[in-house]
PDB file of C-alpha atoms in Angstrom:
ATOM      1  CA  ASP A 143       0.000   0.000   0.000  1.00  0.00           C
ATOM      2  CA  GLN A 144       2.866   2.345   0.757  1.00  0.00           C
ATOM      3  CA  VAL A 145       4.201   1.938  -2.780  1.00  0.00           C
ATOM      4  CA  LEU A 146       0.788   2.285  -4.424  1.00  0.00           C
ATOM      5  CA  ASN A 147       0.141   5.548  -2.596  1.00  0.00           C
ATOM      6  CA  PHE A 148       3.615   6.906  -3.275  1.00  0.00           C
ATOM      7  CA  VAL A 149       2.788   8.065  -6.799  1.00  0.00           C
ATOM      8  CA  THR A 150      -0.150  10.179  -5.632  1.00  0.00           C
ATOM      9  CA  LEU A 151       2.267  12.198  -3.510  1.00  0.00           C
ATOM     10  CA  ALA A 152       4.613  13.102  -6.361  1.00  0.00           C
ATOM     11  CA  PRO A 153       5.567  16.774  -6.294  1.00  0.00           C
ATOM     12  CA  SER A 154       4.827  18.894  -9.323  1.00  0.00           C
ATOM     13  CA  ASP A 155       7.800  21.150  -8.490  1.00  0.00           C
ATOM     14  CA  ALA A 156      10.807  19.810 -10.418  1.00  0.00           C
ATOM     15  CA  SER A 157      13.243  20.998  -7.717  1.00  0.00           C
ATOM     16  CA  LYS A 158      11.580  18.667  -5.190  1.00  0.00           C
ATOM     17  CA  MET A 159      11.542  15.708  -7.568  1.00  0.00           C
ATOM     18  CA  SER A 160      15.146  14.770  -6.728  1.00  0.00           C
ATOM     19  CA  ASP A 161      14.272  14.328  -3.043  1.00  0.00           C
ATOM     20  CA  TYR A 162      11.184  12.422  -4.030  1.00  0.00           C
ATOM     21  CA  THR A 163      13.213  10.102  -6.289  1.00  0.00           C
ATOM     22  CA  ALA A 164      15.669   9.472  -3.444  1.00  0.00           C
ATOM     23  CA  ASP A 165      12.798   8.686  -1.059  1.00  0.00           C
ATOM     24  CA  CYS A 166      11.344   6.251  -3.572  1.00  0.00           C
ATOM     25  CA  PHE A 167      14.756   4.639  -4.057  1.00  0.00           C
ATOM     26  CA  GLU A 168      15.110   4.164  -0.301  1.00  0.00           C
ATOM     27  CA  LEU A 169      11.708   2.500  -0.176  1.00  0.00           C
ATOM     28  CA  PHE A 170      12.921  -0.143  -2.638  1.00  0.00           C
ATOM     29  CA  ASP A 171      16.407  -0.447  -1.110  1.00  0.00           C
ATOM     30  CA  THR A 172      14.998  -2.847   1.466  1.00  0.00           C
ATOM     31  CA  GLU A 173      18.418  -4.061   2.624  1.00  0.00           C
ATOM     32  CA  GLY A 174      19.940  -0.590   2.953  1.00  0.00           C
ATOM     33  CA  SER A 175      22.715  -1.596   0.559  1.00  0.00           C
ATOM     34  CA  GLY A 176      22.638   1.568  -1.526  1.00  0.00           C
ATOM     35  CA  SER A 177      21.248  -0.295  -4.515  1.00  0.00           C
ATOM     36  CA  ILE A 178      18.050  -1.902  -5.677  1.00  0.00           C
ATOM     37  CA  PRO A 179      17.972  -5.185  -7.583  1.00  0.00           C
ATOM     38  CA  ALA A 180      17.128  -5.139 -11.273  1.00  0.00           C
ATOM     39  CA  SER A 181      13.865  -6.969 -10.526  1.00  0.00           C
ATOM     40  CA  GLN A 182      12.666  -3.988  -8.468  1.00  0.00           C
ATOM     41  CA  VAL A 183      13.643  -1.198 -10.873  1.00  0.00           C
ATOM     42  CA  GLY A 184      10.363  -1.411 -12.828  1.00  0.00           C
ATOM     43  CA  PRO A 185       8.139  -1.271  -9.736  1.00  0.00           C
ATOM     44  CA  ALA A 186      10.255   1.574  -8.328  1.00  0.00           C
ATOM     45  CA  LEU A 187       9.986   3.604 -11.535  1.00  0.00           C
ATOM     46  CA  ARG A 188       6.241   2.960 -11.661  1.00  0.00           C
ATOM     47  CA  ALA A 189       5.955   4.155  -8.062  1.00  0.00           C
ATOM     48  CA  LEU A 190       7.362   7.455  -9.355  1.00  0.00           C
ATOM     49  CA  GLY A 191       4.556   7.580 -11.913  1.00  0.00           C
ATOM     50  CA  LYS A 192       6.771   6.514 -14.820  1.00  0.00           C
ATOM     51  CA  THR A 193       5.414   4.004 -17.320  1.00  0.00           C
ATOM     52  CA  PRO A 194       8.368   2.099 -18.759  1.00  0.00           C
ATOM     53  CA  SER A 195       7.849  -1.160 -20.619  1.00  0.00           C
ATOM     54  CA  GLU A 196       9.816  -4.202 -19.501  1.00  0.00           C
ATOM     55  CA  GLU A 197      11.862  -3.847 -22.709  1.00  0.00           C
ATOM     56  CA  GLU A 198      12.776  -0.235 -21.856  1.00  0.00           C
ATOM     57  CA  ILE A 199      13.823  -1.278 -18.350  1.00  0.00           C
ATOM     58  CA  LYS A 200      15.960  -4.097 -19.729  1.00  0.00           C
ATOM     59  CA  ASP A 201      17.636  -1.698 -22.182  1.00  0.00           C
ATOM     60  CA  LEU A 202      18.274   0.916 -19.492  1.00  0.00           C
ATOM     61  CA  LEU A 203      19.714  -1.658 -17.087  1.00  0.00           C
ATOM     62  CA  ALA A 204      22.055  -2.982 -19.793  1.00  0.00           C
ATOM     63  CA  GLY A 205      22.537  -6.264 -17.939  1.00  0.00           C
ATOM     64  CA  LYS A 206      23.314  -4.731 -14.530  1.00  0.00           C
ATOM     65  CA  PRO A 207      22.054  -6.887 -11.637  1.00  0.00           C
ATOM     66  CA  ALA A 208      21.327  -3.812  -9.497  1.00  0.00           C
ATOM     67  CA  ILE A 209      21.326  -0.025  -9.709  1.00  0.00           C
ATOM     68  CA  ASP A 210      22.446   2.720  -7.322  1.00  0.00           C
ATOM     69  CA  LEU A 211      20.668   6.006  -6.585  1.00  0.00           C
ATOM     70  CA  ALA A 212      22.575   7.971  -9.235  1.00  0.00           C
ATOM     71  CA  GLY A 213      21.728   5.383 -11.886  1.00  0.00           C
ATOM     72  CA  PHE A 214      18.102   5.219 -10.748  1.00  0.00           C
ATOM     73  CA  THR A 215      17.762   9.011 -10.848  1.00  0.00           C
ATOM     74  CA  GLU A 216      19.284   9.144 -14.335  1.00  0.00           C
ATOM     75  CA  MET A 217      17.031   6.322 -15.514  1.00  0.00           C
ATOM     76  CA  ALA A 218      13.916   8.018 -14.118  1.00  0.00           C
ATOM     77  CA  GLY A 219      14.842  11.200 -15.989  1.00  0.00           C
ATOM     78  CA  GLN A 220      15.132   9.344 -19.289  1.00  0.00           C
ATOM     79  CA  ILE A 221      11.587   7.980 -19.212  1.00  0.00           C
ATOM     80  CA  VAL A 222       9.125  10.477 -20.611  1.00  0.00           C
ATOM     81  CA  ALA A 223       5.402   9.905 -20.231  1.00  0.00           C
ATOM     82  CA  PRO A 224       3.319  10.192 -23.388  1.00  0.00           C
ATOM     83  CA  ALA A 225       1.233  13.325 -23.848  1.00  0.00           C
ATOM     84  CA  LYS A 226      -2.489  13.101 -23.134  1.00  0.00           C
ATOM     85  CA  GLU A 227      -3.318  13.651 -26.809  1.00  0.00           C
ATOM     86  CA  GLU A 228      -1.067  10.732 -27.810  1.00  0.00           C
ATOM     87  CA  VAL A 229      -2.839   8.426 -25.365  1.00  0.00           C
ATOM     88  CA  LEU A 230      -6.238   9.650 -26.555  1.00  0.00           C
ATOM     89  CA  GLU A 231      -5.233   9.035 -30.167  1.00  0.00           C
ATOM     90  CA  ALA A 232      -3.994   5.525 -29.328  1.00  0.00           C
ATOM     91  CA  PHE A 233      -7.269   4.555 -27.644  1.00  0.00           C
ATOM     92  CA  SER A 234      -9.333   6.255 -30.358  1.00  0.00           C
ATOM     93  CA  THR A 235      -7.803   3.864 -32.877  1.00  0.00           C
ATOM     94  CA  PHE A 236     -10.107   1.223 -31.390  1.00  0.00           C
ATOM     95  CA  ASP A 237     -13.235   3.405 -31.568  1.00  0.00           C
ATOM     96  CA  MET A 238     -14.877   1.368 -34.331  1.00  0.00           C
ATOM     97  CA  ASN A 239     -18.010   3.545 -34.500  1.00  0.00           C
ATOM     98  CA  SER A 240     -16.142   6.874 -34.365  1.00  0.00           C
ATOM     99  CA  ASN A 241     -18.393   7.998 -31.522  1.00  0.00           C
ATOM    100  CA  GLY A 242     -15.807   8.425 -28.765  1.00  0.00           C
ATOM    101  CA  TYR A 243     -16.712   5.158 -27.027  1.00  0.00           C
ATOM    102  CA  ILE A 244     -15.319   1.644 -26.797  1.00  0.00           C
ATOM    103  CA  ALA A 245     -17.052  -1.429 -25.390  1.00  0.00           C
ATOM    104  CA  LEU A 246     -15.675  -2.340 -21.960  1.00  0.00           C
ATOM    105  CA  ASP A 247     -15.195  -5.996 -22.942  1.00  0.00           C
ATOM    106  CA  GLU A 248     -13.238  -4.950 -26.030  1.00  0.00           C
ATOM    107  CA  LEU A 249     -11.105  -2.563 -23.974  1.00  0.00           C
ATOM    108  CA  LYS A 250     -10.345  -5.263 -21.399  1.00  0.00           C
ATOM    109  CA  ASN A 251      -9.418  -7.711 -24.153  1.00  0.00           C
ATOM    110  CA  LEU A 252      -7.107  -5.166 -25.789  1.00  0.00           C
ATOM    111  CA  MET A 253      -5.418  -4.220 -22.541  1.00  0.00           C
ATOM    112  CA  LYS A 254      -4.877  -7.850 -21.585  1.00  0.00           C
ATOM    113  CA  ASN A 255      -3.581  -9.055 -24.942  1.00  0.00           C
ATOM    114  CA  LEU A 256      -1.712  -6.178 -26.614  1.00  0.00           C
ATOM    115  CA  GLY A 257       1.935  -5.506 -25.867  1.00  0.00           C
ATOM    116  CA  GLU A 258       2.993  -6.662 -22.412  1.00  0.00           C
ATOM    117  CA  GLY A 259      -0.645  -6.872 -21.378  1.00  0.00           C
ATOM    118  CA  LEU A 260      -2.167  -6.041 -18.017  1.00  0.00           C
ATOM    119  CA  ASN A 261      -2.668  -8.607 -15.283  1.00  0.00           C
ATOM    120  CA  ASP A 262      -6.069  -9.225 -13.662  1.00  0.00           C
ATOM    121  CA  ASN A 263      -5.476  -6.709 -10.836  1.00  0.00           C
ATOM    122  CA  GLU A 264      -4.427  -4.038 -13.328  1.00  0.00           C
ATOM    123  CA  ILE A 265      -7.475  -4.831 -15.499  1.00  0.00           C
ATOM    124  CA  ALA A 266      -9.730  -4.427 -12.434  1.00  0.00           C
ATOM    125  CA  GLY A 267      -8.137  -1.046 -11.671  1.00  0.00           C
ATOM    126  CA  MET A 268      -8.488   0.062 -15.286  1.00  0.00           C
ATOM    127  CA  GLU A 269     -12.132  -1.029 -15.256  1.00  0.00           C
ATOM    128  CA  LYS A 270     -12.811   1.250 -12.271  1.00  0.00           C
ATOM    129  CA  VAL A 271     -11.142   4.192 -14.007  1.00  0.00           C
ATOM    130  CA  ALA A 272     -12.928   3.440 -17.289  1.00  0.00           C
ATOM    131  CA  ALA A 273     -16.346   3.867 -15.602  1.00  0.00           C
ATOM    132  CA  ALA A 274     -18.472   2.127 -18.229  1.00  0.00           C
ATOM    133  CA  ASP A 275     -22.032   3.388 -18.674  1.00  0.00           C
ATOM    134  CA  ASP A 276     -25.261   1.350 -18.441  1.00  0.00           C
ATOM    135  CA  GLU A 277     -24.612  -0.066 -21.917  1.00  0.00           C
ATOM    136  CA  ASN A 278     -21.082  -1.152 -20.929  1.00  0.00           C
ATOM    137  CA  GLN A 279     -19.525   1.543 -23.123  1.00  0.00           C
ATOM    138  CA  VAL A 280     -16.465   3.522 -22.038  1.00  0.00           C
ATOM    139  CA  ASN A 281     -16.112   7.213 -22.879  1.00  0.00           C
ATOM    140  CA  ILE A 282     -12.551   7.261 -24.202  1.00  0.00           C
ATOM    141  CA  ARG A 283     -11.862  10.939 -23.455  1.00  0.00           C
ATOM    142  CA  HIS A 284     -13.131  10.612 -19.880  1.00  0.00           C
ATOM    143  CA  MET A 285     -11.023   7.495 -19.305  1.00  0.00           C
ATOM    144  CA  VAL A 286      -7.869   9.146 -20.679  1.00  0.00           C
ATOM    145  CA  ASP A 287      -8.550  12.255 -18.583  1.00  0.00           C
ATOM    146  CA  GLN A 288      -8.777  10.045 -15.486  1.00  0.00           C
ATOM    147  CA  LEU A 289      -5.644   8.099 -16.384  1.00  0.00           C
ATOM    148  CA  MET A 290      -3.622  11.207 -17.160  1.00  0.00           C
ATOM    149  CA  GLN A 291      -4.734  13.514 -14.347  1.00  0.00           C
ATOM    150  CA  GLU A 292      -1.848  15.196 -12.591  1.00  0.00           C
TER     151      GLU A 292
END
């Protein structure tokens, strides 16, 4: 729960982000060794609100078994979140009726089977955010606004 809530506390002031990154790093440095194992880099970056793919993480780690704070901070700075309009455009690709909506079942199928895919817990969270209407249709713009709120 501590990790899940961490991202909601992210400062919008860039000057405070360094302290925030260090705090996040410490949270994942469970042994106090000054490094976090490669297996925890993805969850740590996601706790910062970053959205790297497993492939991006693998590339950034370049085979290292662990990463120190300086490396983690550099890595976090290299991952840029997509703009809201890019996300909206990506989801709109699946708007078959060009009406701004997508069927919830279709959305769940896409999110589970495209790319790395979401697990069942992530699908459940997405379903809450998607807020389907009585006809099980998801307003794409509303969903993206909810996903991308700062």
